[in-house]
JSON list of C-alpha atoms in Angstrom, two decimals:
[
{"chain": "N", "resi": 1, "resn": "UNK", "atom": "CA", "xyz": [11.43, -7.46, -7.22]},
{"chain": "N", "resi": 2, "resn": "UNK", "atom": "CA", "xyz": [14.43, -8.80, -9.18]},
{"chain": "N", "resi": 3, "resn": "UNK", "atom": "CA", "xyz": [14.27, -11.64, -11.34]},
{"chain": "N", "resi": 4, "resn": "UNK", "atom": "CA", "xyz": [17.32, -13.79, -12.35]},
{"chain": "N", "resi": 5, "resn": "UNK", "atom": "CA", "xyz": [17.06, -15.27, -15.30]},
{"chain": "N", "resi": 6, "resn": "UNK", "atom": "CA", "xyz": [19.50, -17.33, -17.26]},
{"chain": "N", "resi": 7, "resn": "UNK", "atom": "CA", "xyz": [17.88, -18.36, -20.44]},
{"chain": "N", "resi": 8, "resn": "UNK", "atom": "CA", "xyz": [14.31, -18.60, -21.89]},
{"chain": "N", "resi": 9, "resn": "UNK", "atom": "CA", "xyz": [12.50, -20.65, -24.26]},
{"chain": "N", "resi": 10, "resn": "UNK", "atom": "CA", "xyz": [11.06, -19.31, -27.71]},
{"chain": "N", "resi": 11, "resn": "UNK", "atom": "CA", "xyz": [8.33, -16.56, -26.84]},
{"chain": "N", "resi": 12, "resn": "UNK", "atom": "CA", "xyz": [4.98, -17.38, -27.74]},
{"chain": "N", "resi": 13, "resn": "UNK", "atom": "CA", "xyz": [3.27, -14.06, -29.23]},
{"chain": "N", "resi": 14, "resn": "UNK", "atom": "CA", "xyz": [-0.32, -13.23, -28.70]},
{"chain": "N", "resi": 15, "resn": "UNK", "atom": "CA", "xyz": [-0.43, -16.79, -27.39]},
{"chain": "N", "resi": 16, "resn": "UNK", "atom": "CA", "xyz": [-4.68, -17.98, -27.46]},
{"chain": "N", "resi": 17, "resn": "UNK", "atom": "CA", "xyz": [-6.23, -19.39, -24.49]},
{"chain": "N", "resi": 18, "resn": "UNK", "atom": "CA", "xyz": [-9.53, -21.00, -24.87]},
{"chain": "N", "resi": 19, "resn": "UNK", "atom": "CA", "xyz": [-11.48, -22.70, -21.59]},
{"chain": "N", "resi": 20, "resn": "UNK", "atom": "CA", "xyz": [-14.83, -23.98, -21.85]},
{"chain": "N", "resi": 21, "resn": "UNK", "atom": "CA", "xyz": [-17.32, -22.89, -24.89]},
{"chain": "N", "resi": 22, "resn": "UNK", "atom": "CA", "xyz": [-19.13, -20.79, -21.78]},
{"chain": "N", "resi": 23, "resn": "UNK", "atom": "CA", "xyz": [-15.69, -19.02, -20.58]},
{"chain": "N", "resi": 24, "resn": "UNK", "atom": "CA", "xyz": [-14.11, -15.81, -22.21]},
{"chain": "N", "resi": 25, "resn": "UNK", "atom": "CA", "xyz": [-11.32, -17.01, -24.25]},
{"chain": "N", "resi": 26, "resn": "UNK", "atom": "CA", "xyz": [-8.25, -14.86, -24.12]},
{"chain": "N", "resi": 27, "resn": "UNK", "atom": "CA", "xyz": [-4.87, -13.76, -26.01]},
{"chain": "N", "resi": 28, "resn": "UNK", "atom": "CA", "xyz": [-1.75, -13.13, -24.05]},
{"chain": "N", "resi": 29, "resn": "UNK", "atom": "CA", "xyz": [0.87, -10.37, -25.93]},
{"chain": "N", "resi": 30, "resn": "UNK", "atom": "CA", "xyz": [3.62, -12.30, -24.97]},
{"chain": "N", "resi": 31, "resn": "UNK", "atom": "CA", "xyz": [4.18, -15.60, -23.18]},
{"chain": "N", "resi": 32, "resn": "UNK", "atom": "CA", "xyz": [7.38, -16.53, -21.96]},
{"chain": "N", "resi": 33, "resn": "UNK", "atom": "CA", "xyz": [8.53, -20.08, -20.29]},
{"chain": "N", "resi": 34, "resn": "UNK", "atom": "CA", "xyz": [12.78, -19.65, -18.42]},
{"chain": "N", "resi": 35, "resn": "UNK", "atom": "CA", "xyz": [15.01, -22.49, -17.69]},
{"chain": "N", "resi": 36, "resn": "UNK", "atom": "CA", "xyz": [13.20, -22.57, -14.29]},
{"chain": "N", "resi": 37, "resn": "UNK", "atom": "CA", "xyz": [9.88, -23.34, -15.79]},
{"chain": "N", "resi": 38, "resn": "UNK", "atom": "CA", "xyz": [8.83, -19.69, -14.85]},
{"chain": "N", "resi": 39, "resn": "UNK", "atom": "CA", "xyz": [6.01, -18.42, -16.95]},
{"chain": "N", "resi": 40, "resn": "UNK", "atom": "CA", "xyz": [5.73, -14.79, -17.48]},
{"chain": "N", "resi": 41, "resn": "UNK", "atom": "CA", "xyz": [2.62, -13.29, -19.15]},
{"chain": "N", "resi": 42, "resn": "UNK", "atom": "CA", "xyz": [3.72, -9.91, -20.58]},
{"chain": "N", "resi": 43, "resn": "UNK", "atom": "CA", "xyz": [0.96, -7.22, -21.69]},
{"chain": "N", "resi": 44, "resn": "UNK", "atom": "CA", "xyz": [1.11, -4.26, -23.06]},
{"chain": "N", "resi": 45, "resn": "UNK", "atom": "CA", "xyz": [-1.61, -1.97, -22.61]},
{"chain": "N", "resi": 46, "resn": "UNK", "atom": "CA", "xyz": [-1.93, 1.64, -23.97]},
{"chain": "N", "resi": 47, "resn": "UNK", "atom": "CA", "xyz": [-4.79, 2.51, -22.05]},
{"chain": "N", "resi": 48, "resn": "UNK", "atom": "CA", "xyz": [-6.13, 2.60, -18.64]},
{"chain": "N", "resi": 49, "resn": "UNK", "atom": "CA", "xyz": [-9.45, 0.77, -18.91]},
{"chain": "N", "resi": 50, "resn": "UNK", "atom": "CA", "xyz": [-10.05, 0.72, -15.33]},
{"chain": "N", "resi": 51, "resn": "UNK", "atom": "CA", "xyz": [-10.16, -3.22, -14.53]},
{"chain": "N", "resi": 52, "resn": "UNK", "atom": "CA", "xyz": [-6.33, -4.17, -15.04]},
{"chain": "N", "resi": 53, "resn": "UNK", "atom": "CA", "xyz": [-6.06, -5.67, -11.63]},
{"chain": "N", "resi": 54, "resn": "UNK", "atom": "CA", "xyz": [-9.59, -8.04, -12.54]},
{"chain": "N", "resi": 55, "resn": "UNK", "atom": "CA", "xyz": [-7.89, -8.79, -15.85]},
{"chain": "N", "resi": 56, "resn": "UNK", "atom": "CA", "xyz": [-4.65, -9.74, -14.03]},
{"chain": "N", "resi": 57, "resn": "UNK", "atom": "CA", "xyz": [-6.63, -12.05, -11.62]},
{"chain": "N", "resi": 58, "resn": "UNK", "atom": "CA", "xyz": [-8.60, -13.57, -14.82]},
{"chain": "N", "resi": 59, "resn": "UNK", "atom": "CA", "xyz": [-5.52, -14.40, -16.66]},
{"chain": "N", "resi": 60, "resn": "UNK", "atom": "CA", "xyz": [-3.83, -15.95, -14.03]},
{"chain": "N", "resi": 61, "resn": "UNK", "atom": "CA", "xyz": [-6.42, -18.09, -13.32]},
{"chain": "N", "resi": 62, "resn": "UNK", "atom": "CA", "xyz": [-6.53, -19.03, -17.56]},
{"chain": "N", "resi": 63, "resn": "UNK", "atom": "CA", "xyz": [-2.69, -19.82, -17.49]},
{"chain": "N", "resi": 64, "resn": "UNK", "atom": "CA", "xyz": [-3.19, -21.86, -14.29]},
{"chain": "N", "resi": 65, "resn": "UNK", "atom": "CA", "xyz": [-5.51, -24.14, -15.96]},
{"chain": "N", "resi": 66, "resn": "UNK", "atom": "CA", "xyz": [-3.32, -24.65, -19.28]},
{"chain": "N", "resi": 67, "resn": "UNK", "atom": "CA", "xyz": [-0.55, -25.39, -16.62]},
{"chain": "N", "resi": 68, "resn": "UNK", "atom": "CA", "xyz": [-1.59, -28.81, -14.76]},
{"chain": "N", "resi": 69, "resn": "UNK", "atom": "CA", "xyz": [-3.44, -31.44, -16.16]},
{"chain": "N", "resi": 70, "resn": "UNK", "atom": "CA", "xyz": [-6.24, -33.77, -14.85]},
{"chain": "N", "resi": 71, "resn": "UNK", "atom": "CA", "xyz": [-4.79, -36.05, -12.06]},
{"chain": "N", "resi": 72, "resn": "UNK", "atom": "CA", "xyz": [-1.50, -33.69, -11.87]},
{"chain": "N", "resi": 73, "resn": "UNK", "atom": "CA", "xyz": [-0.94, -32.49, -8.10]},
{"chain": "N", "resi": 74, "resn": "UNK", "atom": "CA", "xyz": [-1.17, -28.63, -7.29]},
{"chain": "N", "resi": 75, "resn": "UNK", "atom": "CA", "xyz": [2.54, -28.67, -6.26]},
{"chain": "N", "resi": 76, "resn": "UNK", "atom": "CA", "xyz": [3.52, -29.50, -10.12]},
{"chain": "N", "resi": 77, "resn": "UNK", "atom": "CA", "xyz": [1.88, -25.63, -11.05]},
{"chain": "N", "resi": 78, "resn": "UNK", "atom": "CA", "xyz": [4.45, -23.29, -12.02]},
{"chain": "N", "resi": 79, "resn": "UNK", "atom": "CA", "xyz": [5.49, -20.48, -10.86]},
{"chain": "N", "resi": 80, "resn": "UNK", "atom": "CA", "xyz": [4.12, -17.17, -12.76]},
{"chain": "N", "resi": 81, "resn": "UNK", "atom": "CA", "xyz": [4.43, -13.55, -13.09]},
{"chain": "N", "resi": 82, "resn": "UNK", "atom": "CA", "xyz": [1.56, -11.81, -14.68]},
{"chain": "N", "resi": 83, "resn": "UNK", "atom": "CA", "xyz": [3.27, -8.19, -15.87]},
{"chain": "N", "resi": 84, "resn": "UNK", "atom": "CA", "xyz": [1.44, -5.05, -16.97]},
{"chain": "N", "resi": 85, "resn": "UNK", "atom": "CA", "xyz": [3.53, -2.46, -18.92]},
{"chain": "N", "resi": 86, "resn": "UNK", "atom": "CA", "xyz": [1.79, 0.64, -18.90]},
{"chain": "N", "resi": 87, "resn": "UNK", "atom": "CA", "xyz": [2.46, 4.01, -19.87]},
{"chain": "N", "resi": 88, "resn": "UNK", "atom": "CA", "xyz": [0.13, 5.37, -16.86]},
{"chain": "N", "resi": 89, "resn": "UNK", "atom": "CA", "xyz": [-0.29, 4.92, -13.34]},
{"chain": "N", "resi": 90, "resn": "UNK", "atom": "CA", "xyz": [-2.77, 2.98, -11.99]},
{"chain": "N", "resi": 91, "resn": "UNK", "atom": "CA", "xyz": [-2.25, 3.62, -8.88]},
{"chain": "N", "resi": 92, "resn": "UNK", "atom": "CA", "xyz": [-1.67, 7.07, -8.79]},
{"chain": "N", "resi": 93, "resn": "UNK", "atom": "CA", "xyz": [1.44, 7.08, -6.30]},
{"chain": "N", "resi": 94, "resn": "UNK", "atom": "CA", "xyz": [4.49, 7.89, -8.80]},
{"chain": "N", "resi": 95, "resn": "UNK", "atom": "CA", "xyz": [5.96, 4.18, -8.55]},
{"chain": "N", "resi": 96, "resn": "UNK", "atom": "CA", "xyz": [7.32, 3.04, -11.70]},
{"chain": "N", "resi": 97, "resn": "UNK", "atom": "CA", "xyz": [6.91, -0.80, -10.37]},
{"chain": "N", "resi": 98, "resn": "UNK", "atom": "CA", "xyz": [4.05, -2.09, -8.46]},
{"chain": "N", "resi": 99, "resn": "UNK", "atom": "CA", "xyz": [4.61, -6.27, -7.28]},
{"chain": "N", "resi": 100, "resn": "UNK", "atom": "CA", "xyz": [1.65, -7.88, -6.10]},
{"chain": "N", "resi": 101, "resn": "UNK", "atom": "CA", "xyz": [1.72, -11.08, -3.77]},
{"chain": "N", "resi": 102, "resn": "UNK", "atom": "CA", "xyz": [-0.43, -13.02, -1.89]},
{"chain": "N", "resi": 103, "resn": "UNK", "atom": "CA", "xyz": [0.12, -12.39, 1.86]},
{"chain": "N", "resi": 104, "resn": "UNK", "atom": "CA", "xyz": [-1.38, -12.70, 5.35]},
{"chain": "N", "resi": 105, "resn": "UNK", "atom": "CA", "xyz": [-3.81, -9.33, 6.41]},
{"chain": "N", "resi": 106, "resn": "UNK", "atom": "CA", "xyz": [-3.49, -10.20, 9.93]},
{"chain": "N", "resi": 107, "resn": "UNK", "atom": "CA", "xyz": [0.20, -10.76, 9.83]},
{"chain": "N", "resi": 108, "resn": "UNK", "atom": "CA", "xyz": [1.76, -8.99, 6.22]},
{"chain": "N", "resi": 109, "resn": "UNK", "atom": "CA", "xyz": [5.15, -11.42, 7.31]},
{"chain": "N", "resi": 110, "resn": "UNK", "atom": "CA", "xyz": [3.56, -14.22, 6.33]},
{"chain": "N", "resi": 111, "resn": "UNK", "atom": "CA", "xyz": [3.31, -14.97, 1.96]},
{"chain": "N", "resi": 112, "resn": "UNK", "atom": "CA", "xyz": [0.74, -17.37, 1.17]},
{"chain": "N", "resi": 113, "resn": "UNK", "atom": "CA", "xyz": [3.51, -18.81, -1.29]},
{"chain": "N", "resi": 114, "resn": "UNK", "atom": "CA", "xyz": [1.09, -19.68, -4.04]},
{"chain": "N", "resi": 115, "resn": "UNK", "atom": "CA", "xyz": [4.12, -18.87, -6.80]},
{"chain": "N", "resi": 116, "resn": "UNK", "atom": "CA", "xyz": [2.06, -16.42, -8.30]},
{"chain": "N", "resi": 117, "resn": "UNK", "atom": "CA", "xyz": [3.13, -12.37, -8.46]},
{"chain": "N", "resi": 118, "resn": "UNK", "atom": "CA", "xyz": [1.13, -9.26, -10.87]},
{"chain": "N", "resi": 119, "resn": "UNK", "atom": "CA", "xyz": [3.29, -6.66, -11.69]},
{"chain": "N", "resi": 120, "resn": "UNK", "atom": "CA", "xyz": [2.41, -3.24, -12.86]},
{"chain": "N", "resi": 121, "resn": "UNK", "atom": "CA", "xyz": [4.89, -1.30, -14.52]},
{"chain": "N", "resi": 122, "resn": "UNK", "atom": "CA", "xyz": [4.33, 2.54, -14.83]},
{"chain": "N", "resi": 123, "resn": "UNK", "atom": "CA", "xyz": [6.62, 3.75, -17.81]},
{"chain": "N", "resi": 124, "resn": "UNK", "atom": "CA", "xyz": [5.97, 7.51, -16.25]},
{"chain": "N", "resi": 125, "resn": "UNK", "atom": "CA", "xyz": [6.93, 7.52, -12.42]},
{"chain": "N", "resi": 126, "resn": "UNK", "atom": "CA", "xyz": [8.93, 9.61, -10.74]},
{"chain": "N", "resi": 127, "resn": "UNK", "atom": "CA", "xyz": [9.92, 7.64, -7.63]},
{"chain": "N", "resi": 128, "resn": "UNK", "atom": "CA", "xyz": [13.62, 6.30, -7.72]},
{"chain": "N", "resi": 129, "resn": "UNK", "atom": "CA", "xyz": [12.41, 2.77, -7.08]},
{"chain": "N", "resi": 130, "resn": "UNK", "atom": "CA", "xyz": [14.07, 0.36, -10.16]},
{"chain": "N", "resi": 131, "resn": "UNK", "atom": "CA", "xyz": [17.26, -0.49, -11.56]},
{"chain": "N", "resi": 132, "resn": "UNK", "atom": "CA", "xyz": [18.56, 1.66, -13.80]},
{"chain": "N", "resi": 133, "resn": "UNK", "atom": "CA", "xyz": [18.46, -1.11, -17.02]},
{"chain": "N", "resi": 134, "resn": "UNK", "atom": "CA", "xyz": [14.61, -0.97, -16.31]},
{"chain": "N", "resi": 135, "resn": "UNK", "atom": "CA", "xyz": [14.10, 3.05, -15.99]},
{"chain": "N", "resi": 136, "resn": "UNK", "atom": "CA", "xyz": [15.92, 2.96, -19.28]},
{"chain": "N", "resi": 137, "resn": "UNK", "atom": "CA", "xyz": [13.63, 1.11, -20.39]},
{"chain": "N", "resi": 138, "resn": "UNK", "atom": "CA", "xyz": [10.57, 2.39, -18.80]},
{"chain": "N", "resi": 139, "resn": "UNK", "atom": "CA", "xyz": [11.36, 5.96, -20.19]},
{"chain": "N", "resi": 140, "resn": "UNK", "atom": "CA", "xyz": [11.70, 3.97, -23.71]},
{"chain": "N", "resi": 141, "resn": "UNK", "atom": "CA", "xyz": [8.07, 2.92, -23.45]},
{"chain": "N", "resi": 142, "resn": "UNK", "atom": "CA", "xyz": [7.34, 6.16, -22.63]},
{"chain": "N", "resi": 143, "resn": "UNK", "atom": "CA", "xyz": [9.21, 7.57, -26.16]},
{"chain": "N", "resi": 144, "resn": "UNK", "atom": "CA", "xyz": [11.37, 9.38, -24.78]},
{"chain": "N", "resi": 145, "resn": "UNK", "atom": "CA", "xyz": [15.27, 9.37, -26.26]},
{"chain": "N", "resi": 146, "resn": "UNK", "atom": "CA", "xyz": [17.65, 6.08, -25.57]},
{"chain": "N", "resi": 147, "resn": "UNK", "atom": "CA", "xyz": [20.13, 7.00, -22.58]},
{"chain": "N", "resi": 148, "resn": "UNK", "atom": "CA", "xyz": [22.23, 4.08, -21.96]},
{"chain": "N", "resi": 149, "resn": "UNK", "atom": "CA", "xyz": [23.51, 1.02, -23.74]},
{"chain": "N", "resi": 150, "resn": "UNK", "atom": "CA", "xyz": [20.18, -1.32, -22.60]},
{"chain": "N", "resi": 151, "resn": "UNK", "atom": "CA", "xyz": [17.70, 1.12, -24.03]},
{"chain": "N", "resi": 152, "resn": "UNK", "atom": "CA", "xyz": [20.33, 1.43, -27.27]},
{"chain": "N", "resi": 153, "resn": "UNK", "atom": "CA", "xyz": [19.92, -2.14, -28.06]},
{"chain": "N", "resi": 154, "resn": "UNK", "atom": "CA", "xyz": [16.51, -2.69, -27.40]},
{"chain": "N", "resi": 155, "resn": "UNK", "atom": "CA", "xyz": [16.10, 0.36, -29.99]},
{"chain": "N", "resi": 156, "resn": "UNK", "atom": "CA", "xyz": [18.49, -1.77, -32.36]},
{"chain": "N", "resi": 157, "resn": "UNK", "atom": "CA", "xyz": [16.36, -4.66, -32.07]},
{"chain": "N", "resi": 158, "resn": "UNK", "atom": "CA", "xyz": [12.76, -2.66, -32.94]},
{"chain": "N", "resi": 159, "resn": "UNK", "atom": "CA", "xyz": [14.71, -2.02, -36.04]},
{"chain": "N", "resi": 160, "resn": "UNK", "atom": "CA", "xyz": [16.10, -5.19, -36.87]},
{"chain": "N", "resi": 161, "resn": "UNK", "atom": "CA", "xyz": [12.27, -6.84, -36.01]},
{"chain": "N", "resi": 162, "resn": "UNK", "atom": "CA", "xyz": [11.05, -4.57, -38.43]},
{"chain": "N", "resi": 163, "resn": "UNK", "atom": "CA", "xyz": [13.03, -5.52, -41.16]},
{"chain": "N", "resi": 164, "resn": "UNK", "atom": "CA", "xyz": [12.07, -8.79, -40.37]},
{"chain": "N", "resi": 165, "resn": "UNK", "atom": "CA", "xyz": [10.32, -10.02, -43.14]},
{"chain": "N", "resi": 166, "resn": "UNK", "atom": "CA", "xyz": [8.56, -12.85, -41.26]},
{"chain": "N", "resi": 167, "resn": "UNK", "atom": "CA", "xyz": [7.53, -11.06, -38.50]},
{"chain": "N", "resi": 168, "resn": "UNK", "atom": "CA", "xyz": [6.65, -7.96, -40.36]},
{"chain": "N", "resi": 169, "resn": "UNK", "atom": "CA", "xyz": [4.58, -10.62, -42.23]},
{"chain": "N", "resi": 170, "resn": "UNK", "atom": "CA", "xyz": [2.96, -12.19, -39.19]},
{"chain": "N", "resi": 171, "resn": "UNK", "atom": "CA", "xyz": [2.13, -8.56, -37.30]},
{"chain": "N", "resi": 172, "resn": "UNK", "atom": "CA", "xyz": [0.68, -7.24, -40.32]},
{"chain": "N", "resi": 173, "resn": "UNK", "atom": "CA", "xyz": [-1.77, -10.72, -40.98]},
{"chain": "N", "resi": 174, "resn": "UNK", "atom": "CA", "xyz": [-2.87, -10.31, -37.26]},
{"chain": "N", "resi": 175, "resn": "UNK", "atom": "CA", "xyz": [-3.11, -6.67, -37.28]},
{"chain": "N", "resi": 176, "resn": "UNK", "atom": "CA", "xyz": [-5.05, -6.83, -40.31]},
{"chain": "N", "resi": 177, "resn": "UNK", "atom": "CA", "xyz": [-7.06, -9.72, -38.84]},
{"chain": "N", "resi": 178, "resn": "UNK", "atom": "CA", "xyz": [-7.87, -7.92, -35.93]},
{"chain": "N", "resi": 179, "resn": "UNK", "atom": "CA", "xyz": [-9.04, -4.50, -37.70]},
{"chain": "N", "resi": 180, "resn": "UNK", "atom": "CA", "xyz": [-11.47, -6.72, -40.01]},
{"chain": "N", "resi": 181, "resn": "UNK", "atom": "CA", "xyz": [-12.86, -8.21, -37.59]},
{"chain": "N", "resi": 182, "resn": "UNK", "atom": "CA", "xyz": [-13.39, -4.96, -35.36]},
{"chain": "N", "resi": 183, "resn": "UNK", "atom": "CA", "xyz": [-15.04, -3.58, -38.66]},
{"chain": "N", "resi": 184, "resn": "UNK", "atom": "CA", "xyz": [-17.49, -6.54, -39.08]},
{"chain": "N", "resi": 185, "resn": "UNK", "atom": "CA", "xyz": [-18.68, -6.17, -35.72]},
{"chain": "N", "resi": 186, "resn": "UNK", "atom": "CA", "xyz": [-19.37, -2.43, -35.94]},
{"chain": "N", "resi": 187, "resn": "UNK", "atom": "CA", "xyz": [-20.83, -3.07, -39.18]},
{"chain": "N", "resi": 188, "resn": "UNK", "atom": "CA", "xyz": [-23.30, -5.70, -37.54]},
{"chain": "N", "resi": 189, "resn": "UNK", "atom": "CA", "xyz": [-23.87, -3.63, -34.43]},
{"chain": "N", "resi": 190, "resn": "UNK", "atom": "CA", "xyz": [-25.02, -0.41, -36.87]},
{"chain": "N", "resi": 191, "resn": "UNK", "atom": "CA", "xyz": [-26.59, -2.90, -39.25]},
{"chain": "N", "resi": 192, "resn": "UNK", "atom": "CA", "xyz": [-28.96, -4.00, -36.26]},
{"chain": "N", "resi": 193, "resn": "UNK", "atom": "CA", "xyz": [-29.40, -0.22, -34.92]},
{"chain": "N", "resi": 194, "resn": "UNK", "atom": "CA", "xyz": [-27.38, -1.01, -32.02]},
{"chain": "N", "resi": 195, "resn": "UNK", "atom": "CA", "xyz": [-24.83, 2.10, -31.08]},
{"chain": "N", "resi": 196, "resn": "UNK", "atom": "CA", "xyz": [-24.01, 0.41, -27.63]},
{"chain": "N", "resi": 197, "resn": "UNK", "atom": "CA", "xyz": [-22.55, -2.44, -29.79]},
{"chain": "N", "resi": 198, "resn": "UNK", "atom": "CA", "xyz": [-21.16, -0.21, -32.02]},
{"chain": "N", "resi": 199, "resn": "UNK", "atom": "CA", "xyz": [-19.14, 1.21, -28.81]},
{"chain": "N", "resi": 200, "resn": "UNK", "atom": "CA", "xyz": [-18.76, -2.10, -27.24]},
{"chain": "N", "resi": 201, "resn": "UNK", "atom": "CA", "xyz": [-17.00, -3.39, -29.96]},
{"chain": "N", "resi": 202, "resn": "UNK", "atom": "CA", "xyz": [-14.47, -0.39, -30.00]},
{"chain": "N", "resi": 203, "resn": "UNK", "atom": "CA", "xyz": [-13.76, -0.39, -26.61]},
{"chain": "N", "resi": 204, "resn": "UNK", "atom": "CA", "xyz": [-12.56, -4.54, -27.22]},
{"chain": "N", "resi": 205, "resn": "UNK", "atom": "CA", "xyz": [-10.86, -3.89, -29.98]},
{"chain": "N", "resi": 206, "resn": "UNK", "atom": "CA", "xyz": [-8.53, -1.35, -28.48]},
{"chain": "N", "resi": 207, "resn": "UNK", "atom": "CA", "xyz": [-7.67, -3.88, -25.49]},
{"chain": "N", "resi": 208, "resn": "UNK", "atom": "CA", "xyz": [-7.52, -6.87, -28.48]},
{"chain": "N", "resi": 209, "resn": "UNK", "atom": "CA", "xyz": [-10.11, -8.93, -27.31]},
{"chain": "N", "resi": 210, "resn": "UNK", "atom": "CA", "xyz": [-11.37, -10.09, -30.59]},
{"chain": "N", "resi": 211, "resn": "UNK", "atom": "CA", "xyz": [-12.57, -13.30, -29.66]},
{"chain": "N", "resi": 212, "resn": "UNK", "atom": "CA", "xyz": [-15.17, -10.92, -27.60]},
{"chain": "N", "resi": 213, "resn": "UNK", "atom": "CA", "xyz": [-15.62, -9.21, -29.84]},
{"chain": "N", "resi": 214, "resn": "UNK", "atom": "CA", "xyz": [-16.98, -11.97, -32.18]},
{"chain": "N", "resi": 215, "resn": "UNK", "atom": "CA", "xyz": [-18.99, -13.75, -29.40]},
{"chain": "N", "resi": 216, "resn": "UNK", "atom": "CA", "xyz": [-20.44, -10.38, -28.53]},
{"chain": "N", "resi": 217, "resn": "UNK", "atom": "CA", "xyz": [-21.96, -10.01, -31.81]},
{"chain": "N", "resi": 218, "resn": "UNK", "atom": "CA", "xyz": [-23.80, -13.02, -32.17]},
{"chain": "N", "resi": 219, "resn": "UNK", "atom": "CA", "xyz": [-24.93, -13.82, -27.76]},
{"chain": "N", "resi": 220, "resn": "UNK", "atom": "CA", "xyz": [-26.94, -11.07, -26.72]},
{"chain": "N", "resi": 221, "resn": "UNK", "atom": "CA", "xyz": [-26.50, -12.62, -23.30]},
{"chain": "N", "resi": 222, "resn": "UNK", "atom": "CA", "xyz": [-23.23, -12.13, -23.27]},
{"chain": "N", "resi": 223, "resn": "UNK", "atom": "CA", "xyz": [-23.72, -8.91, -24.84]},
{"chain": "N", "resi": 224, "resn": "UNK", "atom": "CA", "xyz": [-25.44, -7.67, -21.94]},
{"chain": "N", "resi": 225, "resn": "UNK", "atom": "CA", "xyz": [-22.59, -8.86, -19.67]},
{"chain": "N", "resi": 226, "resn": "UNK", "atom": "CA", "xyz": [-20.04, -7.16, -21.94]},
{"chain": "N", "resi": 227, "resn": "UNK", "atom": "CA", "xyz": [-22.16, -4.04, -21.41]},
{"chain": "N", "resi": 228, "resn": "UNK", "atom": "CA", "xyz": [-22.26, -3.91, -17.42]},
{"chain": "N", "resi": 229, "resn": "UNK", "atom": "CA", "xyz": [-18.42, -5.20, -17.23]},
{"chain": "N", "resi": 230, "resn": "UNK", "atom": "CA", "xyz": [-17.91, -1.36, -19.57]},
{"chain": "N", "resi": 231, "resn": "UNK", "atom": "CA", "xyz": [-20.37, 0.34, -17.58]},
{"chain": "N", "resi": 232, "resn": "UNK", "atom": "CA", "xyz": [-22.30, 0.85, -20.93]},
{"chain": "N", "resi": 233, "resn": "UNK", "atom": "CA", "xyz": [-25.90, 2.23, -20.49]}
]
């Protein structure tokens, strides 16, 4: 899939979405709105965790309902791309780009046309199935050497974003954020004798789900839920 895009407005970073007080709340790496009013939910994730395509589904279905309003009509939802970059394959069939759409099982020529599309990228397949601008940067993600211009400036622009005092600033308060609240909670889980917290509580802060991560120390209900969703015994 190719996407043509002219312009886009101001990323949001690790954008927060919060349903109802009984819903998990959760924080998009990058959310993106183009001169088409396409929304594109970027993630990065370092490791396979074995539920990306339920995650997808879940955070489609958040960004839906921060789309359209109470008495809007269904046809005023944007369209959205939900995109995974991973440095492993999901899949397990050497693609470096997997699209997802909704279509027809009895007749695969027929798209549901719900504007909605998940994308996995796999920064380490071997199949010659993208542009060469996104292989570039594909084998960027997966650290290995800049080999045309693309990759060159995107390798510019780490540099210049790390300079950057502000942002330095901003990554550093919400990676610091993150890592004290990850500590609390494996304080509280060994505090109350619990190592199945204690492991909980890693395995959400490595995927950045802090907002779990609080909720999980406090509702043992949801606790329990948190535990079967990890396969945690």
């Amino acid at each position: 899939m190719k996407l043509n895009i002219d312009h886009i407005e101001y990323p949001e970073l690790q954008k927060a979405i919060k349903p109802d007080i009984d819903a998990r709340s959760i924080r998009l790496d990058v959310y993106i709105k183009d001169n088409k009013n396409i929304v594109y939910d970027i993630e990065m994730q370092v490791s396979d965790t074995k539920e990306l395509p339920e995650r997808s589904r879940y955070y489609q279905g958040m960004i839906d309902l921060q789309l359209i309003d109470k008495g809007q009509y269904y046809k005023e939802l944007n369209k959205s791309f939900i995109i995974f970059i991973c440095p492993f394959d999901i899949f397990g069939k050497e693609r470096h780009i997997y699209t997802f759409e909704n279509i027809c099982k009895e007749d695969n020529s027929i798209l549901l046309g719900d504007g909605t599309a998940k994308i996995f990228l796999n920064a380490n397949g071997t199949q010659d199935d993208v542009s060469k601008e996104l292989k570039a940067f594909l084998d960027y993600v997966a650290g290995k050497k800049p080999q045309d211009s693309f990759a060159d400036k995107l390798e510019e622009a780490v540099k210049e974003a790390k300079k950057n005092r502000k942002w330095r600033h901003e990554y550093m308060t919400l990676l610091m954020r993150d890592r004290e609240n990850v500590e609390k909670g494996i304080e509280k889980g060994i505090e109350k004798g619990e190592e199945k917290l204690a492991k909980l509580i890693k395995l959400l802060g490595a995927e950045n789900r802090i907002d779990d991560i609080l909720k999980a120390t406090n509702d043992k209900e949801y606790r329990q839920e948190l535990y079967k969703e990890y396969h945690i015994i």
